[in-house]
PDB file of C-alpha atoms in Angstrom:
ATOM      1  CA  UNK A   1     -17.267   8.017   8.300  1.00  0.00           C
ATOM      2  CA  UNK A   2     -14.762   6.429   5.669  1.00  0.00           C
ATOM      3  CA  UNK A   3     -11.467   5.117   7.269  1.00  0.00           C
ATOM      4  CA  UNK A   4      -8.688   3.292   5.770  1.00  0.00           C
ATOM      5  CA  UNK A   5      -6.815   1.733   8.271  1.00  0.00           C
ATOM      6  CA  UNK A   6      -3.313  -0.415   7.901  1.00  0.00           C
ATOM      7  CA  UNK A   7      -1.712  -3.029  10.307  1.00  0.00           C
ATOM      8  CA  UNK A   8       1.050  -5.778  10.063  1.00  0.00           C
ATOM      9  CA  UNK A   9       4.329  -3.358   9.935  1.00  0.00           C
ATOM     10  CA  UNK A  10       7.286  -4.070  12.568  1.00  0.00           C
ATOM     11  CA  UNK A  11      10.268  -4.573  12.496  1.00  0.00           C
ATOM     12  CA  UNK A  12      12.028  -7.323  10.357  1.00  0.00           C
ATOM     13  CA  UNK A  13      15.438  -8.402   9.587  1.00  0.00           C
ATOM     14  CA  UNK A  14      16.757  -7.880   5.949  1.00  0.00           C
ATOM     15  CA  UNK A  15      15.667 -10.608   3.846  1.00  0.00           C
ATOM     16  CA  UNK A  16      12.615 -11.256   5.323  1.00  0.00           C
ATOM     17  CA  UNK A  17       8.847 -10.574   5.024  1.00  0.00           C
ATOM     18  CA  UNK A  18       6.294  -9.081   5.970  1.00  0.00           C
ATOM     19  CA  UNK A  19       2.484  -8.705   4.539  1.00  0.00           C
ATOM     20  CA  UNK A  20       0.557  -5.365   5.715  1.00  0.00           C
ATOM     21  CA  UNK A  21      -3.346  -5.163   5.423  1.00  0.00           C
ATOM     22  CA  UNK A  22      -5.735  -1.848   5.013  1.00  0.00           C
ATOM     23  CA  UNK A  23      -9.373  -2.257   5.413  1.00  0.00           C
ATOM     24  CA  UNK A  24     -11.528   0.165   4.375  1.00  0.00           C
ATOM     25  CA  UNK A  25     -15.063   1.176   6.153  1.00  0.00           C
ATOM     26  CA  UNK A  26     -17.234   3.637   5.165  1.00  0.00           C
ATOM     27  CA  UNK A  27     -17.422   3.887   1.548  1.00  0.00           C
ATOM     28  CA  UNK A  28     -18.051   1.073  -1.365  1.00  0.00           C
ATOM     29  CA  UNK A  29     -14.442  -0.367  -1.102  1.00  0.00           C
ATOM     30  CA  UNK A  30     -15.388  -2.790  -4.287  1.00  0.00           C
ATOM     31  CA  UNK A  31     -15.631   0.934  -6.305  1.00  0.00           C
ATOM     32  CA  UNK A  32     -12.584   2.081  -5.679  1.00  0.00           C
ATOM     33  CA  UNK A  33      -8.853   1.712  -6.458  1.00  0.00           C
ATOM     34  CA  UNK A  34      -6.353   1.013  -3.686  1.00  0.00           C
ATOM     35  CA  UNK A  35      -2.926   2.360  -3.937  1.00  0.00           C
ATOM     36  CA  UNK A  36       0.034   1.999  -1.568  1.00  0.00           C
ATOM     37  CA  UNK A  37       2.636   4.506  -0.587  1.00  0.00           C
ATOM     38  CA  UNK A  38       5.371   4.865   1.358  1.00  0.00           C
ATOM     39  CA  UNK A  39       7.627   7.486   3.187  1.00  0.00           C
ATOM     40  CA  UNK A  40      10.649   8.130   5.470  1.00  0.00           C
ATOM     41  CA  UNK A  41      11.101  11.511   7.116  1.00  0.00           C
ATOM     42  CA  UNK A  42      12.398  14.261   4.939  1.00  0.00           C
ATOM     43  CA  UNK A  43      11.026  12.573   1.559  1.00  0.00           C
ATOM     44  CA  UNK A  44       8.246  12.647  -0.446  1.00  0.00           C
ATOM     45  CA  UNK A  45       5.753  10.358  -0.659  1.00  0.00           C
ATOM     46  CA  UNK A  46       6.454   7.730  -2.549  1.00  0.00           C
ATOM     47  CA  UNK A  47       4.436   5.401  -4.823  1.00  0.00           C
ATOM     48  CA  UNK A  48       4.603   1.306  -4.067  1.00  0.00           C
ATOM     49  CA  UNK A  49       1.849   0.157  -6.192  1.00  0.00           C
ATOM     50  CA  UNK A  50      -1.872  -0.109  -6.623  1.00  0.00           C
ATOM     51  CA  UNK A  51      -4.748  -2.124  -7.712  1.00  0.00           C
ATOM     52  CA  UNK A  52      -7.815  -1.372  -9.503  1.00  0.00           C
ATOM     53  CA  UNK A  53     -11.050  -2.659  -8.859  1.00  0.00           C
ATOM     54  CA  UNK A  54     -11.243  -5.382 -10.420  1.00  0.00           C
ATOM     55  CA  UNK A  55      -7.663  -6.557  -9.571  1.00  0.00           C
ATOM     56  CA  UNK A  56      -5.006  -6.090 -12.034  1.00  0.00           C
ATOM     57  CA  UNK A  57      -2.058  -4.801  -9.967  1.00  0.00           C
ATOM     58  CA  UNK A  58       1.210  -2.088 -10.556  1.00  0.00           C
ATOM     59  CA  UNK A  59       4.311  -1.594  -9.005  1.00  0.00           C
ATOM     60  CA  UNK A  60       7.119   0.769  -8.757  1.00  0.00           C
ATOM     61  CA  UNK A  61       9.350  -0.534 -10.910  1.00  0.00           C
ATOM     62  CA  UNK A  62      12.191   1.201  -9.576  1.00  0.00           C
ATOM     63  CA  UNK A  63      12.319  -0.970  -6.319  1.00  0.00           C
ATOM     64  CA  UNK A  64       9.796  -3.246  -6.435  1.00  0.00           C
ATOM     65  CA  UNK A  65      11.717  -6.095  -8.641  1.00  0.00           C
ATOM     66  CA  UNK A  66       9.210  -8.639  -8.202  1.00  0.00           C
ATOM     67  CA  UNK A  67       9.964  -8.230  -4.660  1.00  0.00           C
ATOM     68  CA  UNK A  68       6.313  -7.522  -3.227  1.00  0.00           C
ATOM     69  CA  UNK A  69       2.690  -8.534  -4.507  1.00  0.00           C
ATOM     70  CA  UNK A  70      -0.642  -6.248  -3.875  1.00  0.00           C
ATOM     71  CA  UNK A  71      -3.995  -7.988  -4.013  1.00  0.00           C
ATOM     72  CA  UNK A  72      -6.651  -7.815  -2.576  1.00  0.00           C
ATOM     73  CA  UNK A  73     -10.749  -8.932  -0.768  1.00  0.00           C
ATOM     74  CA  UNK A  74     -13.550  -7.202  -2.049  1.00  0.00           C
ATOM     75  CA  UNK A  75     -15.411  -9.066   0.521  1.00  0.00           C
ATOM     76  CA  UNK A  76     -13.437  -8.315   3.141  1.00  0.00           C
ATOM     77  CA  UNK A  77     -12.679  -4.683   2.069  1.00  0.00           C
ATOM     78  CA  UNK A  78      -9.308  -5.333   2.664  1.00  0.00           C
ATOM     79  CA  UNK A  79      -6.246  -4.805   0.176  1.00  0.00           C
ATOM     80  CA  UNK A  80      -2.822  -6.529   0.838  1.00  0.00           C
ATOM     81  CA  UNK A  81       0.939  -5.718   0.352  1.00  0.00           C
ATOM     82  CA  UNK A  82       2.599  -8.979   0.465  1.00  0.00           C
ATOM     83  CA  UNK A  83       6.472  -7.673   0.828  1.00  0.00           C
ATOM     84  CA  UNK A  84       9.593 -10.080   0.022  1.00  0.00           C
ATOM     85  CA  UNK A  85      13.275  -9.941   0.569  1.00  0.00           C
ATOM     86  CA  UNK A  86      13.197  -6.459   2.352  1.00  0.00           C
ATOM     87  CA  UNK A  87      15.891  -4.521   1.768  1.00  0.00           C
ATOM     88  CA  UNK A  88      16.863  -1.434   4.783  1.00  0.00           C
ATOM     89  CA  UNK A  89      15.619   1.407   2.265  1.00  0.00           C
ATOM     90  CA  UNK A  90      12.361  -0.238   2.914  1.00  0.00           C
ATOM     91  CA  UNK A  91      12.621   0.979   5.937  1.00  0.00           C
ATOM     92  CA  UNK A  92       9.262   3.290   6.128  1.00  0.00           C
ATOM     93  CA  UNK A  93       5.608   4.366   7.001  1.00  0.00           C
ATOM     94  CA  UNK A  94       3.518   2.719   4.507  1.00  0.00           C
ATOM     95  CA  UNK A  95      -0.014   4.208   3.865  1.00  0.00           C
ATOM     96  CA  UNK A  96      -3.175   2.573   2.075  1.00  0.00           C
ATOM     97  CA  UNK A  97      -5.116   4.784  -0.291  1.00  0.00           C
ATOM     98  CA  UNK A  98      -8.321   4.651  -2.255  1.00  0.00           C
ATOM     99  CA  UNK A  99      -8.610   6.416  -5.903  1.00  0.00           C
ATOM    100  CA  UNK A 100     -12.617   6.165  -6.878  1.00  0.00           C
ATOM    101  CA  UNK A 101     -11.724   7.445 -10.393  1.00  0.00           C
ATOM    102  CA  UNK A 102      -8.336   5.551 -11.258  1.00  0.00           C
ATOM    103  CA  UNK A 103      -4.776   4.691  -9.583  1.00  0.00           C
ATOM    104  CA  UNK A 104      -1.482   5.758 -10.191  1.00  0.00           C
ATOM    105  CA  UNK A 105       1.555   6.983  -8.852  1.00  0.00           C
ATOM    106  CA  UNK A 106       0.229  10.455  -8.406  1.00  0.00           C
ATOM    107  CA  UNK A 107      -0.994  11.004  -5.064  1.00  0.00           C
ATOM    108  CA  UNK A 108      -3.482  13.107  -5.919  1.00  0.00           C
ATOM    109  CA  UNK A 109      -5.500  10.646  -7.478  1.00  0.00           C
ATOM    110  CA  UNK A 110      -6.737   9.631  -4.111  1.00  0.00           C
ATOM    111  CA  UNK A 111      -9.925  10.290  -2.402  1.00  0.00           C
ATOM    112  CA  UNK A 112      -8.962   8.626   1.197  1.00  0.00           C
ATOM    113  CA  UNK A 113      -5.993   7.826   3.369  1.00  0.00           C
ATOM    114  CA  UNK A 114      -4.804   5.876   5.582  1.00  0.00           C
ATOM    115  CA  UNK A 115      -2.823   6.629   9.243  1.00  0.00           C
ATOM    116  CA  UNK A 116       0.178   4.415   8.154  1.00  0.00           C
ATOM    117  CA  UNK A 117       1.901   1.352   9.718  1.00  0.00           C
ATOM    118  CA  UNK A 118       5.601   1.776  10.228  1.00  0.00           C
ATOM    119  CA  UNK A 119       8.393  -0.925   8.595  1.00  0.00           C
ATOM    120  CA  UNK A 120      11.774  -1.110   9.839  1.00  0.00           C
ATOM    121  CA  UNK A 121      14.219  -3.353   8.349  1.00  0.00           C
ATOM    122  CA  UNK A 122      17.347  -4.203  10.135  1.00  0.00           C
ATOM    123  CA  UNK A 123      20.534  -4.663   8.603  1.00  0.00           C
TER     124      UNK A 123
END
């Protein structure tokens, strides 16, 4: 049975950080692509960045600015989101995906999801 599952969100005051984990089970985690997403109530999904295979990762420019850092443990099956200086339109439920064919911004590209871990940022 394949999960993805994500821990480390809370609740953190504006400028500070936090660094959320997804480890994967099931499926050959060292094949695939992990993406991360986020989204508030109301809105779309949005893309945060991703990471192929073999590392290399992408970020939303829009907000990202340098601000967080995706990497990630083949052995552990485990991909990281390293956040920085978050801002309270951070505030969100972020989700862990994996894309066996290639990542992107398009959600579609993924073959698995995560349950989400919630991040509130206090102003």
């Amino acid at each position: 049975q394949v999960q993805l599952v994500e821990s480390g969100g809370g609740l953190v005051q504006t400028g500070g950080s936090l660094r959320l984990s997804c480890t994967g089970s099931g499926f050959k985690f060292s094949w695939y692509g992990m993406g991360w997403f986020r989204q508030v109530p109301g809105k779309e999904r949005e893309f945060v960045g991703a990471i192929g295979m073999r590392g290399g990762p992408t970020y939303n420019t829009d907000f990202v600015e340098d601000r967080f850092i995706i990497s990630r443990d083949n052995a552990e099956n485990t991909v990281y989101l390293q956040m920085n200086m978050l801002k309270p339109e951070d505030s969100a439920v972020y989700y862990c995906a994996a894309a066996q064919l290639t990542v992107g911004n398009n959600a579609g590209l993924y073959d698995y999801w995560g349950q989400g871990t919630e991040v509130t940022v206090s102003s």
